Coordinates of N, CA and C in Angstrom, one line a residue:
Chain V
M9 N 0.8 -1.2 0.0 CA 0.0 0.0 0.0 C 0.9 1.2 0.0
G10 N 0.7 2.1 -1.0 CA 1.5 3.3 -1.1 C 1.0 4.4 -0.3
Q11 N 1.6 5.6 -0.4 CA 1.2 6.8 0.3 C -0.1 7.3 -0.3
K12 N -0.9 7.8 0.6 CA -2.2 8.3 0.2 C -2.1 9.8 -0.3
L13 N -2.9 10.1 -1.3 CA -2.9 11.4 -1.9 C -3.8 12.3 -1.2
Q14 N -3.3 13.5 -1.0 CA -4.2 14.5 -0.4 C -4.3 15.8 -1.2
Q15 N -5.1 16.7 -0.8 CA -5.4 17.9 -1.5 C -4.0 18.6 -1.8
G16 N -3.8 19.0 -3.0 CA -2.6 19.8 -3.3 C -1.5 18.9 -4.0
D17 N -1.6 17.5 -3.8 CA -0.7 16.6 -4.4 C -1.0 16.6 -5.9
R18 N 0.0 16.1 -6.7 CA -0.2 15.9 -8.1 C -0.5 14.4 -8.3
F19 N -1.5 14.1 -9.0 CA -1.8 12.7 -9.2 C -0.7 11.9 -9.9
P20 N -0.3 10.7 -9.5 CA 0.8 10.0 -10.1 C 0.5 9.5 -11.5
L21 N 1.6 9.3 -12.2 CA 1.5 8.8 -13.6 C 1.0 7.4 -13.6
I22 N -0.2 7.2 -14.1 CA -0.7 5.8 -14.3 C -1.4 5.8 -15.7
T23 N -1.4 4.6 -16.3 CA -2.0 4.4 -17.6 C -3.2 3.4 -17.4
L24 N -4.4 3.8 -17.8 CA -5.5 3.0 -17.6 C -6.1 2.5 -19.0
K25 N -6.5 1.2 -19.0 CA -7.1 0.7 -20.2 C -8.5 1.0 -20.2
L26 N -9.0 1.5 -21.4 CA -10.4 1.9 -21.5 C -11.2 0.9 -22.2
L27 N -12.5 0.7 -21.8 CA -13.4 -0.2 -22.5 C -13.7 0.3 -23.9
S28 N -13.6 1.6 -24.1 CA -13.9 2.1 -25.4 C -12.7 1.9 -26.4
G29 N -11.6 1.3 -25.8 CA -10.4 1.1 -26.7 C -9.4 2.1 -26.3
G30 N -8.1 1.6 -26.4 CA -7.0 2.5 -26.1 C -6.8 2.7 -24.7
T31 N -6.0 3.7 -24.3 CA -5.6 3.9 -22.9 C -5.8 5.4 -22.7
I32 N -5.7 5.8 -21.4 CA -5.6 7.2 -21.0 C -4.5 7.3 -20.0
K33 N -3.6 8.2 -20.2 CA -2.5 8.5 -19.3 C -2.8 9.6 -18.4
L34 N -2.9 9.3 -17.2 CA -3.2 10.3 -16.2 C -1.9 10.7 -15.5
P35 N -1.6 11.9 -15.1 CA -2.5 13.0 -15.2 C -2.3 13.8 -16.5
E36 N -1.5 13.3 -17.4 CA -1.1 14.0 -18.7 C -2.3 14.3 -19.5
E37 N -3.2 13.3 -19.6 CA -4.3 13.4 -20.6 C -5.7 13.7 -19.9
M38 N -5.7 14.7 -19.1 CA -6.9 15.1 -18.4 C -8.0 15.4 -19.5
P39 N -9.1 14.7 -19.5 CA -10.1 14.9 -20.5 C -10.9 16.2 -20.4
S40 N -10.8 16.9 -19.3 CA -11.6 18.1 -19.1 C -10.9 18.9 -17.9
R41 N -11.5 20.1 -17.7 CA -10.9 20.9 -16.6 C -10.9 20.1 -15.2
Y42 N -12.0 19.4 -15.0 CA -12.1 18.6 -13.8 C -12.3 17.2 -14.1
L43 N -11.9 16.3 -13.3 CA -12.2 14.8 -13.5 C -12.5 14.2 -12.2
A44 N -13.7 13.6 -12.2 CA -14.1 12.7 -11.0 C -13.6 11.3 -11.3
L45 N -12.6 10.8 -10.6 CA -12.0 9.6 -10.9 C -12.3 8.6 -9.7
L46 N -13.1 7.6 -10.0 CA -13.5 6.7 -9.0 C -13.0 5.3 -9.2
F47 N -12.2 4.8 -8.3 CA -11.7 3.4 -8.3 C -12.7 2.6 -7.5
Y48 N -13.4 1.7 -8.1 CA -14.4 1.0 -7.4 C -14.0 -0.5 -7.2
R49 N -14.8 -1.1 -6.3 CA -14.4 -2.4 -5.9 C -14.4 -3.5 -6.9
G50 N -15.2 -3.4 -7.9 CA -15.3 -4.4 -9.0 C -16.5 -5.2 -8.8
Chain Z
M30 N -22.5 -0.2 -5.9 CA -22.8 0.2 -7.3 C -23.8 1.4 -7.3
R31 N -24.4 1.7 -6.2 CA -25.3 2.9 -6.1 C -24.5 4.1 -6.4
Q32 N -23.2 4.1 -6.0 CA -22.3 5.3 -6.3 C -22.2 5.5 -7.8
L33 N -22.0 4.4 -8.5 CA -21.8 4.6 -10.0 C -23.1 5.1 -10.6
A34 N -24.3 4.7 -10.1 CA -25.5 5.2 -10.7 C -25.7 6.6 -10.3
A35 N -25.3 7.0 -9.1 CA -25.5 8.4 -8.7 C -24.7 9.4 -9.6
Y36 N -23.5 9.0 -10.0 CA -22.7 9.8 -10.9 C -23.3 9.8 -12.3
E37 N -23.8 8.7 -12.7 CA -24.5 8.6 -14.1 C -25.6 9.6 -14.1
K38 N -26.4 9.7 -13.0 CA -27.6 10.6 -12.9 C -27.2 12.0 -13.1
Q39 N -26.0 12.4 -12.6 CA -25.5 13.8 -12.6 C -24.5 14.1 -13.7
K40 N -24.4 13.1 -14.6 CA -23.3 13.3 -15.6 C -23.5 14.5 -16.4
A41 N -24.7 14.8 -16.8 CA -25.0 16.0 -17.7 C -24.6 17.3 -16.9
Q42 N -25.0 17.4 -15.7 CA -24.7 18.6 -14.9 C -23.2 18.7 -14.7
L43 N -22.5 17.6 -14.4 CA -21.1 17.7 -14.2 C -20.4 18.1 -15.6
G44 N -21.0 17.7 -16.7 CA -20.4 18.0 -18.0 C -20.5 19.5 -18.2
T45 N -21.6 20.1 -17.8 CA -21.7 21.6 -18.0 C -20.7 22.4 -17.2
M46 N -20.2 21.7 -16.1 CA -19.3 22.4 -15.2 C -17.8 22.1 -15.6
G47 N -17.7 21.3 -16.7 CA -16.3 21.0 -17.2 C -15.7 19.8 -16.4
C48 N -16.6 18.9 -15.9 CA -16.1 17.8 -15.2 C -16.5 16.5 -15.9
S49 N -15.6 15.7 -16.2 CA -15.9 14.4 -16.8 C -15.7 13.3 -15.7
I50 N -16.2 12.1 -16.0 CA -16.2 11.0 -15.0 C -15.4 9.8 -15.6
L51 N -14.6 9.2 -14.8 CA -13.8 8.0 -15.2 C -13.8 7.1 -14.0
I52 N -14.3 5.8 -14.2 CA -14.2 4.8 -13.2 C -13.3 3.7 -13.6
A53 N -12.7 3.0 -12.6 CA -11.7 2.0 -12.9 C -11.7 0.9 -11.8
S54 N -11.3 -0.3 -12.1 CA -11.3 -1.3 -11.1 C -10.3 -2.4 -11.6
V55 N -10.1 -3.5 -10.8 CA -9.3 -4.6 -11.2 C -10.1 -5.6 -12.1
D56 N -11.3 -5.3 -12.3 CA -12.2 -6.2 -13.2 C -11.5 -6.5 -14.5
T57 N -11.8 -7.6 -15.0 CA -11.4 -7.9 -16.4 C -12.3 -7.1 -17.4
E58 N -11.9 -7.1 -18.6 CA -12.7 -6.4 -19.6 C -14.2 -6.9 -19.6
E59 N -14.3 -8.2 -19.6 CA -15.7 -8.8 -19.6 C -16.5 -8.4 -18.4
Q60 N -15.8 -8.5 -17.2 CA -16.5 -8.1 -16.0 C -16.9 -6.6 -16.0
A61 N -16.0 -5.8 -16.5 CA -16.3 -4.3 -16.6 C -17.5 -4.0 -17.5
R62 N -17.5 -4.8 -18.6 CA -18.6 -4.6 -19.6 C -20.0 -5.0 -19.0
K63 N -19.9 -6.0 -18.1 CA -21.1 -6.4 -17.4 C -21.6 -5.3 -16.5
V64 N -20.7 -4.7 -15.8 CA -21.0 -3.6 -14.9 C -21.7 -2.4 -15.7
V65 N -21.1 -2.1 -16.8 CA -21.6 -1.0 -17.7 C -23.0 -1.3 -18.1
Q66 N -23.2 -2.6 -18.5 CA -24.5 -3.0 -19.0 C -25.6 -3.0 -17.9
T67 N -25.2 -3.6 -16.7 CA -26.2 -3.7 -15.7 C -26.6 -2.4 -15.0
Q68 N -25.6 -1.5 -15.0 CA -25.8 -0.2 -14.4 C -26.2 0.9 -15.4
G69 N -26.1 0.6 -16.7 CA -26.5 1.6 -17.7 C -25.6 2.8 -17.7
L70 N -24.3 2.5 -17.6 CA -23.3 3.6 -17.6 C -22.9 4.1 -18.9
T71 N -22.8 5.4 -19.1 CA -22.4 6.0 -20.4 C -21.1 6.8 -20.3
Y72 N -20.5 6.8 -19.1 CA -19.2 7.5 -19.0 C -18.1 6.6 -19.1
A73 N -16.8 7.1 -19.1 CA -15.7 6.3 -19.4 C -15.4 5.2 -18.3
V74 N -15.0 4.0 -18.7 CA -14.7 2.9 -17.8 C -13.4 2.3 -18.1
A75 N -12.6 2.1 -17.1 CA -11.3 1.5 -17.3 C -11.3 0.1 -16.6
Y76 N -10.5 -0.8 -17.0 CA -10.5 -2.1 -16.4 C -9.0 -2.6 -16.2
G77 N -8.9 -3.7 -15.5 CA -7.6 -4.4 -15.4 C -6.6 -3.6 -14.6
C78 N -7.0 -2.8 -13.6 CA -6.0 -2.1 -12.8 C -5.1 -3.1 -12.0
T79 N -3.9 -2.8 -11.8 CA -2.9 -3.7 -11.2 C -2.7 -3.2 -9.7
K80 N -2.0 -4.1 -9.0 CA -1.7 -3.8 -7.6 C -0.7 -2.6 -7.6
A81 N 0.2 -2.6 -8.6 CA 1.2 -1.5 -8.7 C 0.5 -0.2 -8.8
E82 N -0.5 -0.2 -9.7 CA -1.3 1.1 -9.8 C -2.0 1.5 -8.6
G83 N -2.6 0.5 -7.9 CA -3.2 0.7 -6.6 C -2.3 1.3 -5.6
D84 N -1.1 0.7 -5.6 CA -0.1 1.2 -4.6 C 0.4 2.6 -4.9
A85 N 0.4 2.9 -6.2 CA 0.8 4.3 -6.6 C -0.1 5.3 -6.1
I86 N -1.4 5.0 -5.9 CA -2.4 6.0 -5.5 C -2.8 5.7 -4.0
G87 N -2.2 4.7 -3.4 CA -2.5 4.5 -2.0 C -3.7 3.8 -1.6
V88 N -4.3 3.0 -2.5 CA -5.6 2.3 -2.1 C -5.3 1.2 -1.1
W89 N -6.4 0.9 -0.3 CA -6.3 -0.3 0.5 C -6.8 -1.5 -0.4
W90 N -6.4 -2.7 0.0 CA -6.8 -3.9 -0.8 C -7.7 -4.8 0.0
G91 N -8.6 -5.5 -0.7 CA -9.4 -6.5 -0.1 C -9.1 -7.8 -0.7
N92 N -9.5 -8.9 -0.1 CA -9.3 -10.2 -0.6 C -10.6 -11.0 -0.4
H93 N -11.1 -11.6 -1.5 CA -12.3 -12.4 -1.4 C -12.1 -13.7 -2.0
P94 N -11.5 -14.6 -1.3 CA -11.2 -16.0 -1.8 C -12.6 -16.6 -2.2
P95 N -12.7 -17.4 -3.2 CA -11.7 -17.7 -4.2 C -11.5 -16.7 -5.3
D96 N -12.3 -15.6 -5.3 CA -12.3 -14.7 -6.4 C -11.0 -13.9 -6.5
G97 N -10.3 -13.7 -5.4 CA -9.0 -13.0 -5.5 C -9.1 -11.6 -4.8
E98 N -8.0 -10.8 -5.1 CA -7.9 -9.5 -4.5 C -8.5 -8.5 -5.3
H99 N -8.9 -7.4 -4.7 CA -9.5 -6.2 -5.4 C -9.1 -5.0 -4.7
M100 N -9.3 -3.9 -5.4 CA -9.1 -2.5 -4.8 C -10.3 -2.2 -3.9
Q101 N -10.0 -1.6 -2.7 CA -11.0 -1.0 -2.0 C -11.3 0.4 -2.6
P102 N -12.5 0.9 -2.4 CA -12.8 2.2 -3.1 C -11.8 3.3 -2.8
A103 N -11.5 4.1 -3.8 CA -10.7 5.3 -3.6 C -11.2 6.3 -4.7
E104 N -11.5 7.5 -4.3 CA -12.2 8.4 -5.2 C -11.5 9.8 -5.2
F105 N -11.3 10.4 -6.3 CA -10.6 11.6 -6.4 C -11.3 12.6 -7.3
L106 N -11.2 13.9 -6.9 CA -11.5 15.0 -7.8 C -10.2 15.7 -8.2
L107 N -10.0 15.6 -9.5 CA -8.7 16.2 -10.0 C -9.0 17.5 -10.8
G108 N -8.1 18.4 -10.7 CA -8.2 19.6 -11.5 C -7.1 19.7 -12.5
R109 N -6.8 20.9 -13.0 CA -5.8 21.1 -14.0 C -4.5 20.5 -13.7
G110 N -3.9 19.9 -14.7 CA -2.6 19.3 -14.5 C -2.6 18.1 -13.5
G111 N -3.8 17.6 -13.2 CA -3.9 16.4 -12.3 C -3.7 16.8 -10.9
A112 N -4.0 18.0 -10.5 CA -3.9 18.4 -9.1 C -5.0 17.8 -8.3
V113 N -4.7 17.2 -7.2 CA -5.7 16.5 -6.4 C -6.5 17.6 -5.6
L114 N -7.8 17.8 -5.9 CA -8.6 18.7 -5.2 C -9.3 18.1 -4.1
G115 N -9.5 16.8 -4.1 CA -10.2 16.1 -3.1 C -9.9 14.6 -3.2
S116 N -9.8 13.9 -2.1 CA -9.5 12.4 -2.1 C -10.3 11.7 -1.0
M117 N -10.7 10.5 -1.3 CA -11.4 9.7 -0.3 C -11.0 8.3 -0.5
Y118 N -10.6 7.7 0.7 CA -10.2 6.3 0.7 C -11.1 5.5 1.6
A119 N -11.6 4.4 1.2 CA -12.5 3.6 2.0 C -11.8 2.2 2.2
S120 N -12.1 1.6 3.3 CA -11.6 0.2 3.6 C -12.7 -0.8 3.5
G121 N -13.9 -0.4 3.1 CA -15.0 -1.2 3.0 C -16.2 -0.5 2.4
P122 N -17.4 -0.9 2.7 CA -18.6 -0.3 2.1 C -18.9 1.1 2.7
V123 N -18.4 1.5 3.8 CA -18.7 2.8 4.4 C -17.8 3.9 3.8
G124 N -18.4 5.0 3.4 CA -17.6 6.2 3.0 C -17.5 6.3 1.5
R125 N -18.0 7.3 0.9 CA -17.8 7.6 -0.5 C -17.8 9.1 -0.8
M126 N -17.3 9.5 -1.9 CA -17.3 10.9 -2.3 C -18.6 11.2 -3.1
A127 N -19.5 11.8 -2.4 CA -20.9 12.0 -2.9 C -20.8 12.9 -4.1
V128 N -21.5 12.6 -5.2 CA -21.5 13.5 -6.4 C -21.9 14.9 -6.0
E129 N -22.8 15.1 -5.0 CA -23.3 16.4 -4.7 C -22.1 17.2 -4.1
E130 N -21.2 16.5 -3.4 CA -20.0 17.2 -2.8 C -19.1 17.7 -3.9
V131 N -19.0 16.8 -5.0 CA -18.2 17.2 -6.1 C -18.7 18.4 -6.8
I132 N -20.0 18.4 -7.0 CA -20.7 19.6 -7.6 C -20.5 20.9 -6.8
H133 N -20.7 20.7 -5.5 CA -20.5 21.9 -4.6 C -19.1 22.4 -4.7
S134 N -18.1 21.5 -4.6 CA -16.7 21.8 -4.6 C -16.3 22.6 -5.9
I135 N -16.8 22.1 -7.1 CA -16.5 22.7 -8.3 C -17.2 24.1 -8.4
E136 N -18.4 24.2 -8.0 CA -19.1 25.5 -8.0 C -18.3 26.5 -7.2
S137 N -17.9 26.1 -6.0 CA -17.1 27.0 -5.1 C -15.8 27.4 -5.7
R138 N -15.1 26.5 -6.4 CA -13.8 26.8 -7.0 C -14.0 27.8 -8.2
E139 N -15.1 27.5 -9.0 CA -15.3 28.4 -10.1 C -15.7 29.8 -9.7
R140 N -16.5 29.9 -8.6 CA -16.9 31.2 -8.1 C -15.6 32.0 -7.7
S141 N -14.7 31.3 -7.0 CA -13.4 31.9 -6.6 C -12.6 32.3 -7.8
R142 N -12.6 31.4 -8.8 CA -11.7 31.7 -10.0 C -12.3 32.9 -10.7
L143 N -13.6 33.0 -10.9 CA -14.2 34.1 -11.7 C -14.1 35.4 -10.9
R144 N -14.1 35.3 -9.6 CA -14.0 36.5 -8.7 C -12.5 37.0 -8.9
G145 N -11.6 36.1 -8.9 CA -10.2 36.5 -9.1 C -9.9 37.2 -10.5
E146 N -10.5 36.6 -11.5 CA -10.4 37.1 -12.8 C -11.0 38.5 -12.9
K147 N -12.1 38.7 -12.3 CA -12.8 40.0 -12.3 C -12.0 41.1 -11.6
E148 N -11.4 40.7 -10.5 CA -10.6 41.6 -9.7 C -9.3 42.0 -10.5
Q149 N -8.8 41.1 -11.2 CA -7.6 41.3 -12.1 C -7.9 42.3 -13.2
Q150 N -9.1 42.1 -13.8 CA -9.6 43.0 -14.9 C -9.8 44.4 -14.3
Q151 N -10.4 44.5 -13.1 CA -10.6 45.8 -12.6 C -9.3 46.5 -12.3
Q152 N -8.3 45.8 -11.7 CA -7.0 46.4 -11.4 C -6.4 46.9 -12.7
G153 N -6.5 46.1 -13.8 CA -5.9 46.4 -15.1 C -6.5 47.6 -15.6
S154 N -7.8 47.8 -15.5 CA -8.5 49.0 -16.1 C -8.2 50.3 -15.3
R155 N -7.7 50.1 -14.0 CA -7.4 51.3 -13.2 C -6.0 51.9 -13.5
Q156 N -5.2 51.0 -14.1 CA -3.8 51.5 -14.4 C -3.8 52.4 -15.5
P157 N -2.9 53.5 -15.5 CA -2.9 54.5 -16.5 C -2.3 54.0 -17.8

């Protein structure tokens, strides 16, 4: 378990596979001014 | 799963505020597609998250034998450049980042931003 992120931190570099095809590289490829990013249990 | 439905319900309003939605889990592609189908989701969905990715963002992990390990919920509101504006970590079913809180937070930030821009314009127009 890594360090928790808090307000003011920069989101770490991760690449997520999208169901729509392709990937999204965060935080480089923010799709909009704000992003609600939810990691759910599955 | 109620959380996913709540965000779906407010997707249009979030969109008008410049906020998109992305959800992710350790689910396989097939499992994630099933979630999309059963919940009627129209926003972006990612699948196949790894423990390394979970560690990078500090999530807690759960284990449900024989199904295996999974991420416990972690939710973020990100701003420009990936700045963390809010974060929520859960170790089980209690605790989530309510979509109403996200809307309120963005409204508040936008009000502050517009106020700052207006003050800058006024200062600029006062200079000779």
